Tab-separated table of C-alpha atoms and ligand atoms in Angstrom:
chain	number	residue	atom	x	y	z
A	193	UNK	CA	17.941	-88.826	42.076
A	194	UNK	CA	14.556	-89.609	43.622
A	195	UNK	CA	13.282	-86.892	45.954
A	196	UNK	CA	13.178	-87.781	49.658
A	197	UNK	CA	9.758	-87.748	51.264
A	198	UNK	CA	9.782	-85.915	54.578
A	199	UNK	CA	7.196	-85.057	57.202
A	200	UNK	CA	6.757	-81.649	58.825
A	201	UNK	CA	7.487	-80.710	61.611
A	202	UNK	CA	11.122	-81.900	61.841
A	203	UNK	CA	13.275	-83.375	64.590
A	204	UNK	CA	17.032	-82.772	64.926
A	205	UNK	CA	17.634	-86.239	63.452
A	206	UNK	CA	15.492	-85.395	60.422
A	207	UNK	CA	17.555	-82.248	59.894
A	208	UNK	CA	20.879	-84.052	60.204
A	209	UNK	CA	19.764	-86.683	57.674
A	210	UNK	CA	19.435	-84.066	54.930
A	211	UNK	CA	22.236	-82.559	52.874
A	212	UNK	CA	22.444	-79.593	50.539
A	213	UNK	CA	21.360	-80.629	47.050
A	214	UNK	CA	18.724	-83.078	48.311
A	215	UNK	CA	15.359	-82.741	46.615
A	216	UNK	CA	12.539	-83.285	49.086
A	217	UNK	CA	8.764	-83.616	49.067
A	218	UNK	CA	7.283	-82.183	52.255
A	219	UNK	CA	3.993	-83.367	53.740
A	220	UNK	CA	2.343	-82.133	56.916
A	221	UNK	CA	1.805	-78.739	58.498
A	222	UNK	CA	3.951	-75.710	57.725
A	223	UNK	CA	3.548	-71.997	58.517
A	224	UNK	CA	3.967	-68.875	56.414
A	225	UNK	CA	5.639	-65.622	57.398
A	226	UNK	CA	7.137	-62.717	55.482
A	227	UNK	CA	8.884	-59.518	56.547
A	228	UNK	CA	6.039	-57.965	58.535
A	229	UNK	CA	5.174	-61.132	60.488
A	230	UNK	CA	8.853	-61.791	61.241
A	231	UNK	CA	9.203	-58.286	62.591
A	232	UNK	CA	6.263	-58.812	64.943
A	233	UNK	CA	7.513	-62.228	66.127
A	234	UNK	CA	10.995	-60.927	66.845
A	235	UNK	CA	9.606	-57.918	68.711
A	236	UNK	CA	7.715	-60.315	70.988
A	237	UNK	CA	10.877	-62.383	71.502
A	238	UNK	CA	12.820	-59.249	72.426
A	239	UNK	CA	10.191	-58.391	75.021
A	240	UNK	CA	10.243	-61.966	76.323
A	241	UNK	CA	6.559	-62.434	75.510
A	242	UNK	CA	4.965	-65.613	74.213
A	243	UNK	CA	4.497	-66.143	70.489
A	244	UNK	CA	1.186	-66.751	68.693
A	245	UNK	CA	2.589	-70.018	67.288
A	246	UNK	CA	4.926	-72.625	68.748
A	247	UNK	CA	7.988	-72.650	66.500
A	248	UNK	CA	9.412	-75.931	67.758
A	249	UNK	CA	10.392	-78.154	64.854
A	250	UNK	CA	8.454	-76.012	62.394
A	251	UNK	CA	8.946	-75.056	58.793
A	252	UNK	CA	8.444	-71.399	57.894
A	253	UNK	CA	7.598	-70.700	54.248
A	254	UNK	CA	8.334	-67.189	52.983
A	255	UNK	CA	5.315	-66.502	50.799
A	256	UNK	CA	2.701	-63.871	50.011
A	257	UNK	CA	0.099	-65.653	47.866
A	258	UNK	CA	-2.349	-64.175	45.385
A	259	UNK	CA	-5.985	-64.048	46.597
A	260	UNK	CA	-7.647	-67.471	46.344
A	261	UNK	CA	-10.284	-67.856	43.652
A	262	UNK	CA	-13.590	-69.355	44.820
A	263	UNK	CA	-12.992	-73.072	45.380
A	264	UNK	CA	-9.225	-72.769	45.778
A	265	UNK	CA	-7.431	-73.478	49.096
A	266	UNK	CA	-4.916	-70.758	48.284
A	267	UNK	CA	-3.895	-68.612	45.316
A	268	UNK	CA	-0.551	-68.883	43.525
A	269	UNK	CA	2.020	-69.424	46.235
A	270	UNK	CA	5.691	-69.421	45.287
A	271	UNK	CA	8.581	-68.410	47.539
A	272	UNK	CA	9.728	-64.836	48.017
A	273	UNK	CA	13.342	-63.627	48.320
A	274	UNK	CA	14.734	-64.959	51.593
A	275	UNK	CA	17.462	-62.374	52.119
A	276	UNK	CA	14.907	-59.938	53.494
A	277	UNK	CA	14.372	-62.301	56.418
A	278	UNK	CA	18.100	-62.673	57.218
A	279	UNK	CA	17.981	-60.224	60.109
A	280	UNK	CA	15.300	-62.281	61.880
A	281	UNK	CA	16.295	-65.860	61.054
A	282	UNK	CA	18.896	-66.505	63.808
A	283	UNK	CA	16.329	-65.609	66.486
A	284	UNK	CA	13.685	-67.772	64.821
A	285	UNK	CA	16.097	-70.712	64.910
A	286	UNK	CA	16.881	-70.020	68.552
A	287	UNK	CA	13.162	-70.308	69.287
A	288	UNK	CA	12.999	-73.743	67.707
A	289	UNK	CA	12.291	-73.211	64.005
A	290	UNK	CA	13.933	-76.082	62.118
A	291	UNK	CA	13.598	-75.111	58.479
A	292	UNK	CA	12.738	-72.196	56.270
A	293	UNK	CA	11.685	-72.216	52.632
A	294	UNK	CA	12.272	-69.319	50.265
A	295	UNK	CA	14.471	-68.464	47.324
A	296	UNK	CA	17.835	-66.794	46.910
A	297	UNK	CA	20.984	-66.116	48.888
A	298	UNK	CA	21.330	-66.117	52.701
A	299	UNK	CA	23.860	-64.202	54.773
A	300	UNK	CA	26.813	-65.876	56.469
A	301	UNK	CA	25.169	-65.138	59.833
A	302	UNK	CA	22.147	-67.193	58.807
A	303	UNK	CA	24.319	-70.048	57.514
A	304	UNK	CA	26.225	-70.092	60.812
A	305	UNK	CA	22.980	-70.070	62.793
A	306	UNK	CA	21.689	-73.039	60.763
A	307	UNK	CA	24.769	-74.997	61.800
A	308	UNK	CA	24.574	-73.895	65.396
A	309	UNK	CA	20.877	-74.647	65.901
A	310	UNK	CA	20.636	-77.618	63.500
A	311	UNK	CA	18.426	-76.020	60.890
A	312	UNK	CA	17.863	-76.154	57.138
A	313	UNK	CA	17.326	-73.582	54.439
A	314	UNK	CA	15.419	-74.892	51.459
A	315	UNK	CA	14.467	-73.268	48.188
A	316	UNK	CA	11.223	-73.906	46.381
A	317	UNK	CA	11.167	-73.036	42.691
A	318	UNK	CA	10.720	-69.271	42.457
A	319	UNK	CA	7.967	-68.402	40.046
A	320	UNK	CA	6.296	-71.808	40.210
A	321	UNK	CA	3.430	-70.332	42.216
A	322	UNK	CA	0.665	-72.106	40.299
A	323	UNK	CA	2.270	-75.530	40.664
A	324	UNK	CA	3.076	-75.049	44.353
A	325	UNK	CA	-0.485	-73.922	45.109
A	326	UNK	CA	-1.679	-77.389	44.054
A	327	UNK	CA	0.437	-78.966	46.819
A	328	UNK	CA	-1.264	-76.872	49.480
A	329	UNK	CA	-4.462	-78.584	50.561
A	330	UNK	CA	-5.620	-76.315	53.344
A	331	UNK	CA	-4.835	-72.783	54.421
A	332	UNK	CA	-5.973	-70.791	57.443
A	333	UNK	CA	-4.847	-67.609	59.121
A	334	UNK	CA	-3.490	-68.239	62.626
A	335	UNK	CA	-2.009	-64.859	63.519
A	336	UNK	CA	-1.947	-61.215	62.442
A	337	UNK	CA	-4.976	-61.263	60.118
A	338	UNK	CA	-4.536	-57.490	59.743
A	339	UNK	CA	-1.454	-58.169	57.604
A	340	UNK	CA	-3.554	-59.670	54.780
A	341	UNK	CA	-1.350	-61.743	52.449
A	342	UNK	CA	1.445	-61.258	54.976
A	343	UNK	CA	-0.469	-62.790	57.914
A	344	UNK	CA	0.819	-66.034	59.423
A	345	UNK	CA	-1.022	-68.891	57.737
A	346	UNK	CA	-1.086	-72.548	58.710
A	347	UNK	CA	-0.777	-74.695	55.596
A	348	UNK	CA	-1.418	-78.377	55.142
A	349	UNK	CA	0.869	-79.537	52.370
A	350	UNK	CA	1.208	-82.780	50.435
A	351	UNK	CA	4.431	-83.600	48.634
A	352	UNK	CA	5.454	-79.969	48.425
A	353	UNK	CA	8.697	-79.900	46.375
A	354	UNK	CA	11.801	-78.095	47.621
A	355	UNK	CA	15.587	-78.406	47.471
A	356	UNK	CA	17.961	-78.183	50.431
A	357	UNK	CA	20.332	-75.249	49.839
A	358	UNK	CA	22.030	-74.777	53.223
A	359	UNK	CA	22.271	-77.778	55.516
A	360	UNK	CA	23.329	-78.063	59.151
A	361	UNK	CA	26.857	-79.074	58.091
A	362	UNK	CA	27.688	-75.724	56.496
A	363	UNK	CA	27.230	-76.845	52.885
A	364	UNK	CA	25.799	-74.389	50.372
A	365	UNK	CA	24.219	-75.590	47.126
A	366	UNK	CA	24.328	-72.109	45.582
A	367	UNK	CA	28.126	-72.042	45.891
A	368	UNK	CA	28.768	-75.699	45.081
A	369	UNK	CA	26.258	-76.026	42.248
A	370	UNK	CA	27.705	-73.086	40.327
A	371	UNK	CA	31.253	-74.315	40.920
A	372	UNK	CA	30.402	-77.693	39.459
A	373	UNK	CA	28.990	-76.292	36.214
A	374	UNK	CA	31.167	-73.199	35.704
A	375	UNK	CA	33.483	-73.242	32.696
B	91	UNK	CA	-8.933	-36.729	14.344
B	92	UNK	CA	-9.935	-40.141	15.654
B	93	UNK	CA	-11.801	-40.166	18.951
B	94	UNK	CA	-11.057	-42.863	21.490
B	95	UNK	CA	-12.931	-43.255	24.766
B	96	UNK	CA	-10.922	-43.596	27.975
B	97	UNK	CA	-13.194	-46.499	28.924
B	98	UNK	CA	-11.980	-48.427	25.864
B	99	UNK	CA	-8.401	-48.070	27.085
B	100	UNK	CA	-9.456	-49.238	30.567
B	101	UNK	CA	-11.207	-52.298	29.125
B	102	UNK	CA	-8.133	-53.334	27.175
B	103	UNK	CA	-5.832	-52.722	30.122
B	104	UNK	CA	-7.993	-54.776	32.501
B	105	UNK	CA	-7.940	-57.715	30.085
B	106	UNK	CA	-4.213	-57.394	29.526
B	107	UNK	CA	-3.488	-57.467	33.287
B	108	UNK	CA	-5.272	-60.785	33.651
B	109	UNK	CA	-4.014	-62.316	30.439
B	110	UNK	CA	-0.346	-61.468	31.001
B	111	UNK	CA	-0.344	-62.896	34.511
B	112	UNK	CA	-2.048	-66.168	33.616
B	113	UNK	CA	-0.585	-67.141	30.241
B	114	UNK	CA	3.158	-67.470	29.908
B	115	UNK	CA	4.127	-66.181	26.451
B	116	UNK	CA	5.005	-68.765	23.821
B	117	UNK	CA	8.423	-67.110	23.521
B	118	UNK	CA	9.484	-67.950	27.079
B	119	UNK	CA	7.633	-71.264	27.058
B	120	UNK	CA	9.536	-72.347	23.930
B	121	UNK	CA	12.872	-71.318	25.425
B	122	UNK	CA	12.151	-73.268	28.627
B	123	UNK	CA	11.441	-76.369	26.540
B	124	UNK	CA	14.651	-75.872	24.546
B	125	UNK	CA	16.573	-75.455	27.800
B	126	UNK	CA	15.194	-78.748	29.112
B	127	UNK	CA	16.883	-80.450	26.140
B	128	UNK	CA	20.265	-78.831	26.701
B	129	UNK	CA	20.437	-78.597	30.510
B	130	UNK	CA	23.047	-80.985	31.935
B	131	UNK	CA	22.300	-80.728	35.651
B	132	UNK	CA	19.638	-83.157	36.929
B	133	UNK	CA	18.417	-80.653	39.525
B	134	UNK	CA	18.378	-77.989	36.822
B	135	UNK	CA	16.258	-80.232	34.616
B	136	UNK	CA	13.861	-80.828	37.491
B	137	UNK	CA	13.460	-77.048	37.926
B	138	UNK	CA	12.763	-76.552	34.218
B	139	UNK	CA	10.199	-79.361	34.289
B	140	UNK	CA	8.444	-77.697	37.221
B	141	UNK	CA	8.399	-74.371	35.387
B	142	UNK	CA	6.873	-75.916	32.270
B	143	UNK	CA	4.284	-77.752	34.360
B	144	UNK	CA	3.636	-74.536	36.281
B	145	UNK	CA	2.826	-72.634	33.079
B	146	UNK	CA	0.456	-75.408	32.027
B	147	UNK	CA	-1.347	-75.445	35.376
B	148	UNK	CA	-1.688	-71.650	35.320
B	149	UNK	CA	-3.175	-71.782	31.822
B	150	UNK	CA	-5.551	-74.672	32.528
B	151	UNK	CA	-6.782	-73.394	35.883
B	152	UNK	CA	-6.645	-69.708	34.973
B	153	UNK	CA	-4.466	-68.759	37.917
B	154	UNK	CA	-1.365	-66.538	37.976
B	155	UNK	CA	1.945	-68.094	36.921
B	156	UNK	CA	3.628	-66.455	39.886
B	157	UNK	CA	2.223	-64.981	43.099
B	158	UNK	CA	4.107	-61.753	42.475
B	159	UNK	CA	1.832	-60.270	39.863
B	160	UNK	CA	4.064	-57.259	39.761
B	161	UNK	CA	4.216	-53.537	39.365
B	162	UNK	CA	2.107	-52.703	36.288
B	163	UNK	CA	4.482	-51.153	33.746
B	164	UNK	CA	3.228	-49.661	30.473
B	165	UNK	CA	4.837	-48.277	27.357
B	166	UNK	CA	2.266	-46.421	25.308
B	167	UNK	CA	2.797	-45.258	21.738
B	168	UNK	CA	0.081	-42.726	21.154
B	169	UNK	CA	-0.726	-41.765	17.566
B	170	UNK	CA	-0.921	-37.980	17.460
B	171	UNK	CA	-4.122	-38.103	15.433
B	172	UNK	CA	-6.006	-39.771	18.273
B	173	UNK	CA	-8.081	-37.663	20.643
B	174	UNK	CA	-8.800	-39.247	24.043
B	175	UNK	CA	-12.265	-38.516	25.417
B	176	UNK	CA	-13.806	-39.010	28.840
B	177	UNK	CA	-10.683	-38.839	31.009
B	178	UNK	CA	-6.905	-38.703	31.037
B	179	UNK	CA	-4.641	-41.501	29.872
B	180	UNK	CA	-3.269	-42.030	33.385
B	181	UNK	CA	-6.771	-42.332	34.807
B	182	UNK	CA	-7.821	-44.714	32.052
B	183	UNK	CA	-4.835	-47.008	32.555
B	184	UNK	CA	-5.071	-46.998	36.341
B	185	UNK	CA	-8.798	-47.749	36.213
B	186	UNK	CA	-7.974	-50.755	34.016
B	187	UNK	CA	-5.241	-51.947	36.382
B	188	UNK	CA	-7.548	-51.650	39.373
B	189	UNK	CA	-10.253	-53.689	37.668
B	190	UNK	CA	-7.908	-56.286	36.147
B	191	UNK	CA	-6.122	-56.971	39.434
B	192	UNK	CA	-9.382	-57.212	41.356
B	193	UNK	CA	-11.316	-59.378	38.908
B	194	UNK	CA	-8.311	-61.531	38.084
B	195	UNK	CA	-7.548	-62.381	41.738
B	196	UNK	CA	-4.076	-60.895	41.265
B	197	UNK	CA	-1.929	-59.804	44.174
B	198	UNK	CA	-1.869	-56.135	45.062
B	199	UNK	CA	1.768	-55.360	45.685
B	200	UNK	CA	2.028	-51.567	45.703
B	201	UNK	CA	2.464	-49.427	48.828
B	202	UNK	CA	1.647	-45.745	48.693
B	203	UNK	CA	4.513	-44.402	50.706
B	204	UNK	CA	7.881	-46.042	49.983
B	205	UNK	CA	9.641	-45.060	53.200
B	206	UNK	CA	7.363	-44.491	56.164
B	207	UNK	CA	3.994	-46.204	56.406
B	208	UNK	CA	4.305	-48.540	53.430
B	209	UNK	CA	0.543	-48.964	53.368
B	210	UNK	CA	-0.848	-51.010	50.500
B	211	UNK	CA	-2.893	-48.994	47.997
B	212	UNK	CA	-5.192	-52.001	47.793
B	213	UNK	CA	-5.660	-52.049	44.024
B	214	UNK	CA	-2.121	-52.326	42.618
B	215	UNK	CA	-2.169	-48.734	41.372
B	216	UNK	CA	-0.518	-46.515	40.416
B	217	UNK	CA	1.025	-48.036	37.324
B	218	UNK	CA	4.354	-46.928	35.859
B	219	UNK	CA	3.558	-45.369	32.487
B	220	UNK	CA	5.856	-44.177	29.685
B	221	UNK	CA	4.222	-42.405	26.789
B	222	UNK	CA	5.630	-41.628	23.353
B	223	UNK	CA	3.728	-39.530	20.850
B	224	UNK	CA	4.070	-41.092	17.401
B	225	UNK	CA	2.656	-40.422	13.923
B	226	UNK	CA	-0.665	-42.008	12.946
B	227	UNK	CA	-4.093	-42.725	14.380
B	228	UNK	CA	-3.365	-45.904	16.341
B	229	UNK	CA	-2.508	-46.509	19.975
B	230	UNK	CA	-0.119	-49.279	20.949
B	231	UNK	CA	-0.144	-50.366	24.569
B	232	UNK	CA	2.616	-52.648	25.850
B	233	UNK	CA	2.228	-54.046	29.332
B	234	UNK	CA	4.460	-56.020	31.659
B	235	UNK	CA	3.739	-56.934	35.291
B	236	UNK	CA	7.196	-56.590	36.803
B	237	UNK	CA	8.079	-58.791	39.755
B	238	UNK	CA	9.897	-57.242	42.697
B	239	UNK	CA	12.429	-60.023	43.246
B	240	UNK	CA	14.022	-59.602	39.853
B	241	UNK	CA	13.520	-55.814	39.759
B	242	UNK	CA	15.587	-55.518	42.942
B	243	UNK	CA	18.517	-57.062	41.092
B	244	UNK	CA	19.004	-54.099	38.765
B	245	UNK	CA	21.686	-51.433	38.366
B	246	UNK	CA	22.776	-48.331	36.495
B	247	UNK	CA	26.444	-47.454	36.017
B	248	UNK	CA	27.953	-44.462	34.288
B	249	UNK	CA	30.821	-46.169	32.491
B	250	UNK	CA	33.625	-44.253	30.797
B	251	UNK	CA	33.806	-44.375	26.998
B	252	UNK	CA	37.310	-45.827	27.432
B	253	UNK	CA	35.857	-48.828	29.288
B	254	UNK	CA	34.842	-50.020	25.832
B	255	UNK	CA	33.142	-53.262	24.961
B	256	UNK	CA	35.141	-55.240	27.528
B	257	UNK	CA	34.178	-52.902	30.362
B	258	UNK	CA	30.546	-53.031	29.344
B	259	UNK	CA	30.543	-56.844	29.223
B	260	UNK	CA	32.212	-57.022	32.641
B	261	UNK	CA	29.668	-54.686	34.182
B	262	UNK	CA	26.725	-56.743	32.927
B	263	UNK	CA	28.181	-60.182	33.669
B	264	UNK	CA	29.455	-59.264	37.133
B	265	UNK	CA	26.166	-57.707	38.039
B	266	UNK	CA	24.188	-60.754	36.964
B	267	UNK	CA	26.634	-63.013	38.790
B	268	UNK	CA	26.106	-61.103	42.043
B	269	UNK	CA	22.325	-61.388	41.622
B	270	UNK	CA	22.783	-65.172	41.438
B	271	UNK	CA	19.714	-67.147	42.489
B	272	UNK	CA	17.706	-64.152	43.753
B	273	UNK	CA	15.855	-63.171	40.543
B	274	UNK	CA	14.460	-66.706	39.991
B	275	UNK	CA	16.675	-67.939	37.148
B	276	UNK	CA	16.478	-68.736	34.313
B	277	UNK	CA	16.398	-65.009	33.690
B	278	UNK	CA	15.972	-62.568	30.840
B	279	UNK	CA	18.524	-59.778	31.013
B	280	UNK	CA	17.473	-56.329	29.810
B	281	UNK	CA	20.451	-54.096	29.106
B	282	UNK	CA	20.550	-50.414	28.210
B	283	UNK	CA	23.543	-48.548	26.811
B	284	UNK	CA	23.862	-44.858	25.974
B	285	UNK	CA	21.666	-41.893	26.818
B	286	UNK	CA	21.509	-40.246	30.222
B	287	UNK	CA	21.309	-41.777	33.699
B	288	UNK	CA	17.506	-41.989	33.507
B	289	UNK	CA	17.198	-42.835	29.796
B	290	UNK	CA	19.489	-45.839	30.028
B	291	UNK	CA	17.361	-47.376	32.771
B	292	UNK	CA	14.236	-46.975	30.659
B	293	UNK	CA	16.052	-48.580	27.715
B	294	UNK	CA	16.954	-51.579	29.908
B	295	UNK	CA	13.307	-51.896	30.901
B	296	UNK	CA	12.192	-51.565	27.287
B	297	UNK	CA	14.558	-54.398	26.367
B	298	UNK	CA	12.442	-56.717	28.531
B	299	UNK	CA	9.395	-56.000	26.362
B	300	UNK	CA	11.025	-57.528	23.281
B	301	UNK	CA	9.799	-60.948	22.070
B	302	UNK	CA	12.159	-63.037	24.201
B	303	UNK	CA	15.067	-64.440	22.218
B	304	UNK	CA	14.820	-62.040	19.259
B	305	UNK	CA	18.129	-60.341	18.460
B	306	UNK	CA	19.009	-56.682	18.141
B	307	UNK	CA	18.597	-55.549	14.501
B	308	UNK	CA	22.204	-54.240	14.402
B	309	UNK	CA	24.455	-57.282	13.890
B	310	UNK	CA	27.182	-55.851	16.176
B	311	UNK	CA	24.772	-55.644	19.094
B	312	UNK	CA	23.224	-58.986	18.171
B	313	UNK	CA	26.669	-60.570	18.441
B	314	UNK	CA	27.301	-58.799	21.736
B	315	UNK	CA	24.005	-60.123	23.109
B	316	UNK	CA	25.126	-63.652	22.317
B	317	UNK	CA	28.601	-63.120	23.801
B	318	UNK	CA	27.144	-61.807	27.065
B	319	UNK	CA	24.560	-64.586	27.248
B	320	UNK	CA	27.244	-67.261	26.796
B	321	UNK	CA	29.423	-65.685	29.477
B	322	UNK	CA	26.483	-65.566	31.876
B	323	UNK	CA	25.606	-69.193	31.237
B	324	UNK	CA	29.249	-70.212	31.665
B	325	UNK	CA	29.034	-69.011	35.275
B	326	UNK	CA	27.303	-72.341	35.967
B	327	UNK	CA	24.650	-70.748	38.196
B	328	UNK	CA	21.890	-72.619	36.365
B	329	UNK	CA	18.127	-72.803	36.936
B	330	UNK	CA	17.254	-71.322	40.362
B	331	UNK	CA	20.974	-71.084	41.106
B	332	UNK	CA	21.212	-74.810	41.873
B	333	UNK	CA	24.008	-75.215	39.318
B	334	UNK	CA	23.651	-75.915	35.606
B	335	UNK	CA	23.830	-74.554	32.091
B	336	UNK	CA	20.715	-72.383	31.939
B	337	UNK	CA	21.125	-69.150	33.893
B	338	UNK	CA	19.943	-66.728	31.184
B	339	UNK	CA	17.355	-67.500	28.520
B	340	UNK	CA	18.180	-64.322	26.634
B	341	UNK	CA	20.067	-61.035	26.756
B	342	UNK	CA	18.426	-58.054	25.065
B	343	UNK	CA	20.307	-54.795	24.509
B	344	UNK	CA	18.630	-51.482	23.691
B	345	UNK	CA	21.028	-48.721	22.687
B	346	UNK	CA	20.623	-44.943	22.505
B	347	UNK	CA	22.955	-42.188	21.326
B	348	UNK	CA	25.420	-41.052	23.959
B	349	UNK	CA	27.038	-37.835	25.174
B	350	UNK	CA	30.688	-37.553	24.111
B	351	UNK	CA	31.807	-37.797	27.748
B	352	UNK	CA	29.575	-40.706	28.797
B	353	UNK	CA	28.748	-44.344	28.271
B	354	UNK	CA	25.783	-45.021	30.521
B	355	UNK	CA	24.884	-48.669	31.101
B	356	UNK	CA	21.981	-50.344	32.893
B	357	UNK	CA	20.874	-53.852	33.722
B	358	UNK	CA	17.246	-54.683	34.480
B	359	UNK	CA	16.708	-58.349	35.221
B	360	UNK	CA	13.528	-60.259	34.600
B	361	UNK	CA	12.759	-63.734	35.814
B	362	UNK	CA	11.500	-66.582	33.653
B	363	UNK	CA	8.039	-65.178	34.441
B	364	UNK	CA	8.855	-62.589	31.765
B	365	UNK	CA	5.270	-61.578	31.139
B	366	UNK	CA	4.576	-59.004	28.474
B	367	UNK	CA	1.779	-58.252	26.055
B	368	UNK	CA	0.974	-55.671	23.446
B	369	UNK	CA	-2.187	-54.507	21.804
B	370	UNK	CA	-2.809	-52.048	19.029
B	371	UNK	CA	-6.073	-50.150	19.343
C	531	LIG	S1	11.324	-62.775	40.462
C	531	LIG	FE1	9.710	-63.273	38.988
C	531	LIG	S2	9.341	-65.458	39.183
C	531	LIG	FE2	10.464	-64.768	40.973
C	531	LIG	S3	8.907	-64.355	42.501
C	531	LIG	FE3	9.356	-62.426	41.470
C	531	LIG	S4	7.909	-62.290	39.762
C	531	LIG	FE4	7.876	-64.380	40.488
């Protein structure tokens, strides 16, 4: 199956056109955030304050890259385990985030929130940090520089490969994929 | 008595940190290629292709295979006829880690205080170091950068002797099943059996230092490794958990004598980025 080429950020229609199991190639602008940045964003939301980035339609990539070598846009940059972000994801979706990219299982609360807010959870290949770094053309810190590798970065990506795991219809590739091949 | 300078140890360690993180071992690389032949799921095949390409890019561009360049774990076999000069072994190893992670543009992933401030130590130290004193005048250093994602999917269980082989198999398979896609499959499963609560965990870790795919020298354990691996792959979890045939590349068991009342068991999972190196000095 040929991967689908998609552009970031996403509209609701873009989200609804994708199903779990779809391989995609993402081009455009995406943002990074890990545990520490999520915590700060959600604290601002709780206080009703404005966020350092507009989440509407955006992709959030859970990543903490290695330091870039001279001449590199970014160091190795594969996904980190998404479950650590579960507590924050429903609020991120409420604020307009449309898709998140990581690896590994999500909680039922997150899956329900994806359906409710029309969002996607995608997995990039965990451990393919060298390959994924080649798909990132530009990288700059846009918030929380004090967090180092955990700061929020704005990435320009070209044909960044990922697979839809949880779609907005409640499907789950992790459950269905294993069922199909179990024996 | 042979004299060995601490700075020599540091130099080797620094090189090993860089080398292990950049070059995927031929053992894992070969198994990924084999898996590409046998994998039935198209998405699974795509994942394996990306992992093979990833290892090639890392090698050609001299960048880390994975962004999680790990906790630096060492097993040292120290010949008792070697006298270390100019510092302690811990200092020598940590100085090497600090230099290797800095010069190699590797990620520093260690926080000083696990519970409260969680402030990064900034140089990926301290390392985790196990030392055995052995006969002879050589020093063998084995190193593995251990990723957090797969490390988190680990467990120790004090089984009862009456649980037997079946109980042991169930513990390992069920644990790996629950870990599912989190440890970046295809995985290497390190298993310990016997010893005490702490010893069995170290044995499971040690199992991950074996040349991946080699069998236990005792044919009974070698057979058990194969049985467990087949059961794990029959779960259908597949590469990255997207469904498929290749969930585990290998299962390695390390045993140790046991107390009459116990049968300790441990699982320590490694991802396909099963990086490990050894050097004899
Ligand atoms: S589990 Fe392994 S491959 Fe996955 S992110 Fe961690 S170190 Fe990298």
